[in-house]
Tab-separated table of C-alpha atoms and ligand atoms in Angstrom:
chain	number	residue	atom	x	y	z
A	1	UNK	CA	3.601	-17.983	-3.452
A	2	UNK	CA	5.317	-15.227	-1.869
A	3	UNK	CA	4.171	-14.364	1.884
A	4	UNK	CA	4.326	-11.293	3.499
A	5	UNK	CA	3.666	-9.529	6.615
A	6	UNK	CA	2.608	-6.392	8.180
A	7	UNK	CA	3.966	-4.464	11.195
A	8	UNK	CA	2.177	-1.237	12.207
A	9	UNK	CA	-1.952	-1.558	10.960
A	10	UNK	CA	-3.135	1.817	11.525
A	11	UNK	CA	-4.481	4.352	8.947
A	12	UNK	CA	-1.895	3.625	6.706
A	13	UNK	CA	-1.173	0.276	7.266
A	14	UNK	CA	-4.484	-0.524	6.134
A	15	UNK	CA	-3.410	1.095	2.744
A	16	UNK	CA	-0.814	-1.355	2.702
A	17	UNK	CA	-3.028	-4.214	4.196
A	18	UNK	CA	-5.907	-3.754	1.183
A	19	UNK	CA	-3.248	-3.877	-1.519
A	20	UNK	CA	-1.793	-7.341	-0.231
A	21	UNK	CA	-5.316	-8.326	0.149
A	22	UNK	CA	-6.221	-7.377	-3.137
A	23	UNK	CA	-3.094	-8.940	-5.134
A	24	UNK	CA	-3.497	-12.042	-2.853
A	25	UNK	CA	-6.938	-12.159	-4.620
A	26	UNK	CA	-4.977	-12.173	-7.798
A	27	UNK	CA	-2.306	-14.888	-6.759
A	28	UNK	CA	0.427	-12.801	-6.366
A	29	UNK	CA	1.491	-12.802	-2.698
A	30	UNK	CA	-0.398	-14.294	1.034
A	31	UNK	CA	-1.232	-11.860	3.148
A	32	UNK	CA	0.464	-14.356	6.142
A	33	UNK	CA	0.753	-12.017	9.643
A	34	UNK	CA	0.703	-8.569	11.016
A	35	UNK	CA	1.587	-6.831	13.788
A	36	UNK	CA	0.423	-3.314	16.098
A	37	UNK	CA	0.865	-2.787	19.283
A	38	UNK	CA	-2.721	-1.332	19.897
A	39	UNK	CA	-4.501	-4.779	21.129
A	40	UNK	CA	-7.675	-3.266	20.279
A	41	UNK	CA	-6.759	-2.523	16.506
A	42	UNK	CA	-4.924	-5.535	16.268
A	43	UNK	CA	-7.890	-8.009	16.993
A	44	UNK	CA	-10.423	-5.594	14.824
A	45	UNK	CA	-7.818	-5.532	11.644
A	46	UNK	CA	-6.613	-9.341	11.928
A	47	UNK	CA	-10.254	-10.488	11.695
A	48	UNK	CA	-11.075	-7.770	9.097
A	49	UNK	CA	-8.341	-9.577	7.203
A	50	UNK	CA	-8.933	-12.670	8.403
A	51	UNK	CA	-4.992	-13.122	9.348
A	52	UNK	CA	-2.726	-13.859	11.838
A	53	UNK	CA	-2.250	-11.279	14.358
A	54	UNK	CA	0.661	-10.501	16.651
A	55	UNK	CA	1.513	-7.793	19.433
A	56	UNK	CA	5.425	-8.301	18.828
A	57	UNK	CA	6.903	-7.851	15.500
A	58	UNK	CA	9.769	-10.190	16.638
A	59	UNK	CA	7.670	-12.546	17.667
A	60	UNK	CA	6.098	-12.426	13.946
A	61	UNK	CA	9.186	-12.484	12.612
A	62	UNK	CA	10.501	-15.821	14.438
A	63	UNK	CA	7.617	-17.731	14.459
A	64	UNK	CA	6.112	-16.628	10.822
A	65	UNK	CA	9.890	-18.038	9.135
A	66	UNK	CA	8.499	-18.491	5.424
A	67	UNK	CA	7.335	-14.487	5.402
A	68	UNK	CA	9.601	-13.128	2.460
A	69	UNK	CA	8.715	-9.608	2.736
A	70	UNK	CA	7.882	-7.390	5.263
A	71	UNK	CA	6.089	-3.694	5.792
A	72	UNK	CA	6.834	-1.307	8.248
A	73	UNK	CA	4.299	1.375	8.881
A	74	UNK	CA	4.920	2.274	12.279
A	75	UNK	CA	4.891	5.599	13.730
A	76	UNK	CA	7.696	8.176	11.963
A	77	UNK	CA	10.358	7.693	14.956
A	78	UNK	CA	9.921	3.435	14.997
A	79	UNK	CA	10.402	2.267	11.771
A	80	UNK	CA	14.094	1.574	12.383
A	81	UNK	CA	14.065	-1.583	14.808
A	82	UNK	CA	11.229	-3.415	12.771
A	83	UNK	CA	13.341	-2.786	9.680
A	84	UNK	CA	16.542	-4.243	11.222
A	85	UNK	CA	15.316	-7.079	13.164
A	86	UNK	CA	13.622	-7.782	9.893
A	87	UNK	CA	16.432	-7.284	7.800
A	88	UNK	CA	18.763	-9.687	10.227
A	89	UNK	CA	15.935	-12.374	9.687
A	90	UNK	CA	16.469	-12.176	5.524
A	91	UNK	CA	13.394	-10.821	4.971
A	92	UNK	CA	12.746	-8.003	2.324
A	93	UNK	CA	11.621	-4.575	3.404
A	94	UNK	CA	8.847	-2.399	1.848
A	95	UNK	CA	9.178	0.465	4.655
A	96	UNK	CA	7.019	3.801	4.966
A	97	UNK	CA	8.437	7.301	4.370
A	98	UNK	CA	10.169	8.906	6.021
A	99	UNK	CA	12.714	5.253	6.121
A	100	UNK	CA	14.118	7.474	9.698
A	101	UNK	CA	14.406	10.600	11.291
A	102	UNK	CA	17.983	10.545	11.997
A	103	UNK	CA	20.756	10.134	9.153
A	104	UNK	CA	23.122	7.505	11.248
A	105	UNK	CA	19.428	5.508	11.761
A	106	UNK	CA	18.726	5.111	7.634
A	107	UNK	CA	23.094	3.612	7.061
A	108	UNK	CA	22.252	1.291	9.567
A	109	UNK	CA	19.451	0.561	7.725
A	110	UNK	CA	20.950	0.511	4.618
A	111	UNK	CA	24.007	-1.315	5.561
A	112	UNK	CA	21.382	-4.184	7.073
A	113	UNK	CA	19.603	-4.663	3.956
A	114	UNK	CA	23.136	-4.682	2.408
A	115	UNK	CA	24.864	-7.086	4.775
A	116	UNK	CA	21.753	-9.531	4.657
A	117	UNK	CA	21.031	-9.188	0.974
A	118	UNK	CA	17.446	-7.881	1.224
A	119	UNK	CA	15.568	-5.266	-0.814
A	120	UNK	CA	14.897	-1.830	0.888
A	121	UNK	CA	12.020	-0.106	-0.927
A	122	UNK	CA	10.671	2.966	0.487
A	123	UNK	CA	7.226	4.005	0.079
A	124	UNK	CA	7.711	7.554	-2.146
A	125	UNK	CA	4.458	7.194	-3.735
A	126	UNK	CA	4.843	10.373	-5.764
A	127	UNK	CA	6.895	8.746	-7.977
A	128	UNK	CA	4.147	6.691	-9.385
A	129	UNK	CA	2.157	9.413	-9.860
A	130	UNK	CA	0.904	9.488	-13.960
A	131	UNK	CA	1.088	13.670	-13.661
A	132	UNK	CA	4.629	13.384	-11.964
A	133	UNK	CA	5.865	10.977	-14.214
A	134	UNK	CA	5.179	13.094	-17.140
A	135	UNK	CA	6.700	15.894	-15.323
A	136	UNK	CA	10.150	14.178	-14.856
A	137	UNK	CA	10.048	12.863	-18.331
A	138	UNK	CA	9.664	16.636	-19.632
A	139	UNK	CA	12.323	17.979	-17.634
A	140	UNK	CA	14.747	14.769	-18.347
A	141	UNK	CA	14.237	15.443	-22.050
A	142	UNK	CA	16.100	18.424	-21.229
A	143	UNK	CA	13.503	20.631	-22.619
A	144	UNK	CA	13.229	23.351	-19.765
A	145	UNK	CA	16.849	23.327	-20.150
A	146	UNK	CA	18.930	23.512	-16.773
A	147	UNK	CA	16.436	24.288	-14.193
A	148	UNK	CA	17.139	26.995	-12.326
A	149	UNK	CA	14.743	27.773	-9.437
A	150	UNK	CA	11.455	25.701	-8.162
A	151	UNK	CA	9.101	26.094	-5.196
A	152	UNK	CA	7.214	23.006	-3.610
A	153	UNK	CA	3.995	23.036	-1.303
A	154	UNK	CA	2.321	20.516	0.898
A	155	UNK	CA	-0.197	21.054	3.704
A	156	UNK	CA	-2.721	18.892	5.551
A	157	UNK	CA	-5.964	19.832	7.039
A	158	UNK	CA	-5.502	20.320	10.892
A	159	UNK	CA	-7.779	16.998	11.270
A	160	UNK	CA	-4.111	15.354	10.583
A	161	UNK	CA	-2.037	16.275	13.073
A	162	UNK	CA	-4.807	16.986	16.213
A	163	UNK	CA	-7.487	13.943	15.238
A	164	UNK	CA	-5.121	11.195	13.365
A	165	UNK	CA	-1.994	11.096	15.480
A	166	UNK	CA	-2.469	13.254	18.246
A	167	UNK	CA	-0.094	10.752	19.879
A	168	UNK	CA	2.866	10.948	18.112
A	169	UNK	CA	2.552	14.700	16.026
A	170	UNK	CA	5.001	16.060	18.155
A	171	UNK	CA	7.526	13.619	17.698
A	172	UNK	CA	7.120	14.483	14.209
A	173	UNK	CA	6.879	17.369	12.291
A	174	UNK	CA	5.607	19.050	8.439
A	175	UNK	CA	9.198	18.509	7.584
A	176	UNK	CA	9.055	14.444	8.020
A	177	UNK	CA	5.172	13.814	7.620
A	178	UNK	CA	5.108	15.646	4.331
A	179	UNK	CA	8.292	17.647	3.230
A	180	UNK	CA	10.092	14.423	2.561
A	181	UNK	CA	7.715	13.667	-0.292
A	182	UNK	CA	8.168	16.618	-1.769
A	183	UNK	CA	11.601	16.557	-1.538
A	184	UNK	CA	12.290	13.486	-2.715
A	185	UNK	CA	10.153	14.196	-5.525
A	186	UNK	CA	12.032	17.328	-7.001
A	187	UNK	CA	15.272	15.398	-6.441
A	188	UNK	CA	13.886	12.036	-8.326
A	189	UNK	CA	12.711	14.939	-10.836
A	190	UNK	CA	15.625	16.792	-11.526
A	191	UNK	CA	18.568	13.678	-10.500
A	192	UNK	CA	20.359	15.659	-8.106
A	193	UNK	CA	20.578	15.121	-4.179
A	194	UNK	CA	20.188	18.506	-1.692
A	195	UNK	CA	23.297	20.682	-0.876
A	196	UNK	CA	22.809	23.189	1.682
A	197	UNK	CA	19.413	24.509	3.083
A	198	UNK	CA	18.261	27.541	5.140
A	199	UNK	CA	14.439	27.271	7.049
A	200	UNK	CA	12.463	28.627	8.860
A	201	UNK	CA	8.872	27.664	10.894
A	202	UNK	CA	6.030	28.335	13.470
A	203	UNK	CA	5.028	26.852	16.452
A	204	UNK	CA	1.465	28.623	17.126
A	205	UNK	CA	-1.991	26.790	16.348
A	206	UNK	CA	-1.000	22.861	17.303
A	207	UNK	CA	0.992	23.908	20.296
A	208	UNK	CA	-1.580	26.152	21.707
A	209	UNK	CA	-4.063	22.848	21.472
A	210	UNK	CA	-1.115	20.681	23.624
A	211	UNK	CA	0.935	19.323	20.238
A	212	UNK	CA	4.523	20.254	20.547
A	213	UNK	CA	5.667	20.636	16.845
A	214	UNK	CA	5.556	23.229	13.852
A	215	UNK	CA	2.400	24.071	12.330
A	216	UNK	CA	4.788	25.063	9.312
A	217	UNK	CA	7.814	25.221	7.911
A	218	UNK	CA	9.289	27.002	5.224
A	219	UNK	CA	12.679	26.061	3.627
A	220	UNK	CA	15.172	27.155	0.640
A	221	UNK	CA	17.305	23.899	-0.589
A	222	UNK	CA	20.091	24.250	-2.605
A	223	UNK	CA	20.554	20.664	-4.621
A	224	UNK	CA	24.302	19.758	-6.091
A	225	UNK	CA	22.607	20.787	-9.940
A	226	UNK	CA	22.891	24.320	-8.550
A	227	UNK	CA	19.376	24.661	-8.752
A	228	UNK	CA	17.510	26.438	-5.553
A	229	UNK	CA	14.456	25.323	-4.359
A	230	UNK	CA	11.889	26.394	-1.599
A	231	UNK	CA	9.557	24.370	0.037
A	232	UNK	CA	6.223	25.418	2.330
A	233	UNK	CA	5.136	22.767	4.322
A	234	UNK	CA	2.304	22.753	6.930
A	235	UNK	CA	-0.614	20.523	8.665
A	236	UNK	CA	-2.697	23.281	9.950
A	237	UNK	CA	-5.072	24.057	7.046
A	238	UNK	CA	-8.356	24.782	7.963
A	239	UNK	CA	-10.926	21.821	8.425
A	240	UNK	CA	-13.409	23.498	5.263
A	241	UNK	CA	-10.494	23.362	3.116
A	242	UNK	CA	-11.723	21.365	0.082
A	243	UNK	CA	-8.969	18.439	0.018
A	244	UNK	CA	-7.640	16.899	3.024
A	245	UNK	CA	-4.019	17.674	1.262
A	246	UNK	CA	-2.865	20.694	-0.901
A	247	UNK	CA	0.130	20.346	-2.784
A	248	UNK	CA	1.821	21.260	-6.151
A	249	UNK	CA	4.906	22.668	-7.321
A	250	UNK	CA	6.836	24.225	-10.021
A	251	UNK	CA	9.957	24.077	-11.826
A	252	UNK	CA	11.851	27.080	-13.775
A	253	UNK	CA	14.778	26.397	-16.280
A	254	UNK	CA	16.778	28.539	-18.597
A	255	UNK	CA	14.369	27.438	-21.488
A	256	UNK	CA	11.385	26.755	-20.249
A	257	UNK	CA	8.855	25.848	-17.149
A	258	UNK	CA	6.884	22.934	-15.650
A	259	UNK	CA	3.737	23.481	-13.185
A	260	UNK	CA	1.592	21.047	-11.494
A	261	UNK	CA	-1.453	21.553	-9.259
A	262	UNK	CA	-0.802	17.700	-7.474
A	263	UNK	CA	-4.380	18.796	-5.710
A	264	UNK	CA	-6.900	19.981	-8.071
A	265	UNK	CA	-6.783	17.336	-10.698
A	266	UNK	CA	-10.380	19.169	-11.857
A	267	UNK	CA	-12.967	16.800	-10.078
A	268	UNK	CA	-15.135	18.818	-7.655
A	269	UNK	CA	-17.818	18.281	-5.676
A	270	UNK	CA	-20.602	20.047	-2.733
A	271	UNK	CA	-22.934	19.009	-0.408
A	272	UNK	CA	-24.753	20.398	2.054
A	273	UNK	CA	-22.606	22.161	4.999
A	274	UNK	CA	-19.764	20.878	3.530
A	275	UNK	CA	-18.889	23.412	0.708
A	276	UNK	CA	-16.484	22.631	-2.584
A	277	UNK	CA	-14.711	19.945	-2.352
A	278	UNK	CA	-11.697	18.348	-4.744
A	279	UNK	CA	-10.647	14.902	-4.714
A	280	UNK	CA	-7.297	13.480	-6.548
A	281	UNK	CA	-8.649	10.160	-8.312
A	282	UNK	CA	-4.752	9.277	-9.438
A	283	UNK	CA	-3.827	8.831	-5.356
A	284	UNK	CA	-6.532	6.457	-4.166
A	285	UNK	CA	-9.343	5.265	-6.450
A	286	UNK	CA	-12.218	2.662	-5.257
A	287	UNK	CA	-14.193	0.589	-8.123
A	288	UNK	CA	-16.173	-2.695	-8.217
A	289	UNK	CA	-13.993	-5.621	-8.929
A	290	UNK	CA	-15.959	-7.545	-11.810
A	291	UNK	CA	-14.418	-10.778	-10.453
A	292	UNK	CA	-15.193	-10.586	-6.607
A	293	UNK	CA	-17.786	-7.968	-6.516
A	294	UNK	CA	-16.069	-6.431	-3.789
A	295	UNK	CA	-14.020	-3.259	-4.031
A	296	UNK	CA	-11.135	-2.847	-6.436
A	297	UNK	CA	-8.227	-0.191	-5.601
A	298	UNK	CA	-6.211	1.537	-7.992
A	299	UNK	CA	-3.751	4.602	-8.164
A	300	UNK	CA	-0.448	5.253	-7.150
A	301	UNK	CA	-1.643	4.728	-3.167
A	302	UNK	CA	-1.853	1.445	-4.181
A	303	UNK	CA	1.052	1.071	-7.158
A	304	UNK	CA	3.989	1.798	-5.214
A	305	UNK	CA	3.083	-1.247	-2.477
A	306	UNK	CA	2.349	-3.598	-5.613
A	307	UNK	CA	5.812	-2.905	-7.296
A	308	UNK	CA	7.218	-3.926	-4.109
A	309	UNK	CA	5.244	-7.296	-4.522
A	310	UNK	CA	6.350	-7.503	-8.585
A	311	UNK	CA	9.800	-7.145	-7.180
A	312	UNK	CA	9.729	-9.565	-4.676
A	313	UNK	CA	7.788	-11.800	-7.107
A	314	UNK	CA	10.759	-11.376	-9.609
A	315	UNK	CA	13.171	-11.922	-6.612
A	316	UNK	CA	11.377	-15.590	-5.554
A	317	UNK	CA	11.703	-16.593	-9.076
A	318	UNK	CA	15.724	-16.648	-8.951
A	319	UNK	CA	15.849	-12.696	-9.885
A	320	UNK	CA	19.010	-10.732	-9.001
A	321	UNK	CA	18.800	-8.407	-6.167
A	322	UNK	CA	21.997	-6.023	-7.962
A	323	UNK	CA	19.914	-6.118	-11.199
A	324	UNK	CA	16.791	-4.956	-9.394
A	325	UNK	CA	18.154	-2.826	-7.707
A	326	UNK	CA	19.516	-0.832	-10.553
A	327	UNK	CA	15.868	-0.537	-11.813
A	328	UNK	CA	13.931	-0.158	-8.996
A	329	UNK	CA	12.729	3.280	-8.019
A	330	UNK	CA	12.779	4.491	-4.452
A	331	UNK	CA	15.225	2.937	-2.742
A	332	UNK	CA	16.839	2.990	0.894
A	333	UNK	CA	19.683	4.897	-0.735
A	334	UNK	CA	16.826	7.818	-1.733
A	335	UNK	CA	15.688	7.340	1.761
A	336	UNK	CA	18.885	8.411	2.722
A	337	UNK	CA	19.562	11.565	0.770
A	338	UNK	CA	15.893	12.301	1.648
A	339	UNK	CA	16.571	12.460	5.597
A	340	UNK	CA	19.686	14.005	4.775
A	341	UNK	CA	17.659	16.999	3.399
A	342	UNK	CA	15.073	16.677	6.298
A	343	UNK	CA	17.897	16.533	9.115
A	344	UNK	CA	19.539	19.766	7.824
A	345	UNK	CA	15.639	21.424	7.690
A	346	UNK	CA	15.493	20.682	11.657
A	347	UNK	CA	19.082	21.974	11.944
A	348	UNK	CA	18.601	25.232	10.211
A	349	UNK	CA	15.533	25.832	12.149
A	350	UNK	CA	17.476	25.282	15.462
A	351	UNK	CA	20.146	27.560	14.335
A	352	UNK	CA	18.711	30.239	12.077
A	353	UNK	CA	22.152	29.605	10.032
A	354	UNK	CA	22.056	27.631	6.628
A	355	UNK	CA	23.230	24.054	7.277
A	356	UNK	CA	24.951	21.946	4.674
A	357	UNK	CA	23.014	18.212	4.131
B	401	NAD	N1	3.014	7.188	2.060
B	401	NAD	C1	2.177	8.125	2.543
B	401	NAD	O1	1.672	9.007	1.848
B	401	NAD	C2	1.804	8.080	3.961
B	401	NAD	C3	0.599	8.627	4.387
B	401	NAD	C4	0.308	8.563	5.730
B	401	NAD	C5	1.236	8.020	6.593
B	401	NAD	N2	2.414	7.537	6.129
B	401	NAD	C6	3.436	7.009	7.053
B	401	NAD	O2	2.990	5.756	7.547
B	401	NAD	C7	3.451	5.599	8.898
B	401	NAD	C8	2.245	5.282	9.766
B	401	NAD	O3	1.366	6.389	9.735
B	401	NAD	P1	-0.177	6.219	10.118
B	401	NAD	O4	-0.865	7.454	9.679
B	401	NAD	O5	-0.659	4.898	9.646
B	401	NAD	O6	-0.074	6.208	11.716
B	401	NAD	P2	-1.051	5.455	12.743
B	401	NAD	O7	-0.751	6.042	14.073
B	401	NAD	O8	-2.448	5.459	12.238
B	401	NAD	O9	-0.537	3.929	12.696
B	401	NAD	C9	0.679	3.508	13.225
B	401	NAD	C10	0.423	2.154	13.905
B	401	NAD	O10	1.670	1.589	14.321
B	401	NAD	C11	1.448	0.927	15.553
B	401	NAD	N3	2.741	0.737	16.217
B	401	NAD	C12	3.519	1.647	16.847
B	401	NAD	N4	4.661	1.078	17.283
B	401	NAD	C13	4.606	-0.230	16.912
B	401	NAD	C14	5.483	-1.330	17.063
B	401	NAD	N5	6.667	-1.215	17.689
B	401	NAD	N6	5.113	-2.533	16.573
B	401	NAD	C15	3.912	-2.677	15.945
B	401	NAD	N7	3.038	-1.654	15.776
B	401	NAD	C16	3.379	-0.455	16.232
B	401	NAD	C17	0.488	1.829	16.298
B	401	NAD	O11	-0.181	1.143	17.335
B	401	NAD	C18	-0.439	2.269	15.167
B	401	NAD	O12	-1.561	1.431	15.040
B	401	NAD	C19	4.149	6.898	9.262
B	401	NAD	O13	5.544	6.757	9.112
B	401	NAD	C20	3.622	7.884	8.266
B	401	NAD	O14	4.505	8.961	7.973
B	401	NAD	C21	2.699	7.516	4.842
């Protein structure tokens, strides 16, 4: 059985934690070791899981030899040396979004995973969403025709930025907490990687409380299919909104158009002081497992960290990495073209000039 490990267990670590957990209860994969810096979360988590915990990913790494797959789900800025050390050790990579902030950071990355023979998946859930899917499928068939135009949103609720991270927000930004997802999904959409790009943002609400980044950012990408796209990202949404994430986008082609509300998937609910509020059953669903009677996830949250298992599982069994690879979807190589995109954002905001990815 295939056994994996964990470095970074924070919020979304334990994502990642709770679907090895809950495919280990199906005999897929071991949950075997994971890793945080935060002493305090580390000995809460590795008891919650009942695992193996260390304070030094290399540490994990050498001692822990018959791990086969590792996940990375550090902080934005630090998943680059897990992923190399881990990639120099053999050991496949299932690595959060965005795979780095700096384009030379994701080819050495890449070239890693390529010199050591080891899968790079990166975690661009989107893609496994059912609505999304259908979406790509519609506009693959060709049947908007060329697509012309688009425009992409994604904002968080303040609570993100100033309550979840306040640590490391301002070595981040809107552009690589949430653009990336949004523009790697329009690119995975349409097949066609970014070109040039002109943006523009605010620093106002976070810096005023001591965060040193963009509430939002606003940007116009043109992608190689000639298409032109604009994107409004931000994490400063008030805390009443009624989902923790709005997002959505549209696409316009010479024949027809495609809309999705990624948000409002049409449950709602209120309670008391706490107004309307939507929830997106598709991301992150929680149900009674008939066979444990303890909770069962489900949605794409959870679906894009099993298909890195499935792959691994088909890798273990004598698979071929090249004929994987030409199947799986998300790859470093998106990871790339995504920070490409993301780079160029930071550039043109820095420059007020339109800056080529
Ligand atoms: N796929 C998604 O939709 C999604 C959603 C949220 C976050 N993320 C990504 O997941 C990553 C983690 O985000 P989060 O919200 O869980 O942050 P977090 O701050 O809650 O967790 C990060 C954890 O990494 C630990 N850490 C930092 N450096 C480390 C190191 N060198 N070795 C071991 N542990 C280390 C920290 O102590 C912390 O516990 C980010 O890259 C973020 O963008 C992805």
């Amino acid at each position: 059985m295939i056994k994996l490990g964990v470095v970074g267990a924070g919020k979304f670590g334990t994502n990642i934690l709770n679907a090895f957990k809950q495919l280990e209860s199906e005999g897929k994969c071991k949950l075997a070791a994971i890793c945080d810096i935060n002493k305090e979360l580390l000995e809460n988590q590795a008891k919650k899981y009942s695992v193996k915990g260390y304070a030094d990913y290399k540490e994990m790494i050498d001692r822990e030899k018959d791990i086969y797959g590792i996940a990375v789900a550090t902080p934005d800025p630090f998943h680059r040396e897990p992923v190399l050390y881990a990639a120099g050790a053999g050991k496949h990579i299932f690595v959060e979004k965005p795979m780095d902030i700096t384009v030379e950071g994701c080819k050495e990355m890449l070239d890693a995973c390529k010199k050591n023979k080891v899968l790079l998946q990166v975690d661009f859930h989107k893609r496994f969403d059912p609505f999304h899917i259908a979406v790509r499928n519609e506009i693959r068939e060709g049947r908007a025709g060329e697509i012309e135009y688009g425009y992409a949103y994604m904002e968080d609720k303040i609570i993100v930025p100033r309550d979840w991270f306040p640590g490391w927000a301002s070595k981040s930004s809107p552009a690589w907490f949430l653009g990336v997802h949004m523009f790697d999904l329009i690119r995975w959409i349409m097949g066609s990687n970014g070109k040039q790009v002109y943006a523009r943002g605010r620093k106002l609400k976070l810096k005023s409380l001591g965060i040193d980044t963009y509430d939002s950012i606003s940007s116009m990408v043109e992608f190689e299919n000639g298409a032109v796209v604009s994107f409004d990202v931000s994490w400063i949404l008030p805390e009443d909104f009624e989902a923790i994430v709005n997002q959505g986008f549209r696409l316009v082609g010479e024949k027809g158009l495609v809309e999705c509300d990624s948000q409002d998937r049409g449950t709602r609910a209120s309670y008391e002081k706490q107004g309307v509020m939507t929830y997106n059953p598709v991301f992150l669903n929680e149900s009674r497992d008939a066979k444990t009677g303890g909770t069962r996830y489900s949605g794409y949250g959870i679906e894009s960290i099993a298909d890195f298992v499935y792959n691994l599982e088909y890798l273990a069994g004598g698979g071929s990495l090249d004929k994987l690879e030409g199947g799986v979807t998300g790859l470093g190589e998106d990871g790339l073209e995504v920070t490409k995109i993301a780079v160029a954002v930071h550039k043109s905001l820095d420059s007020g000039k339109i800056e080529l990815v």
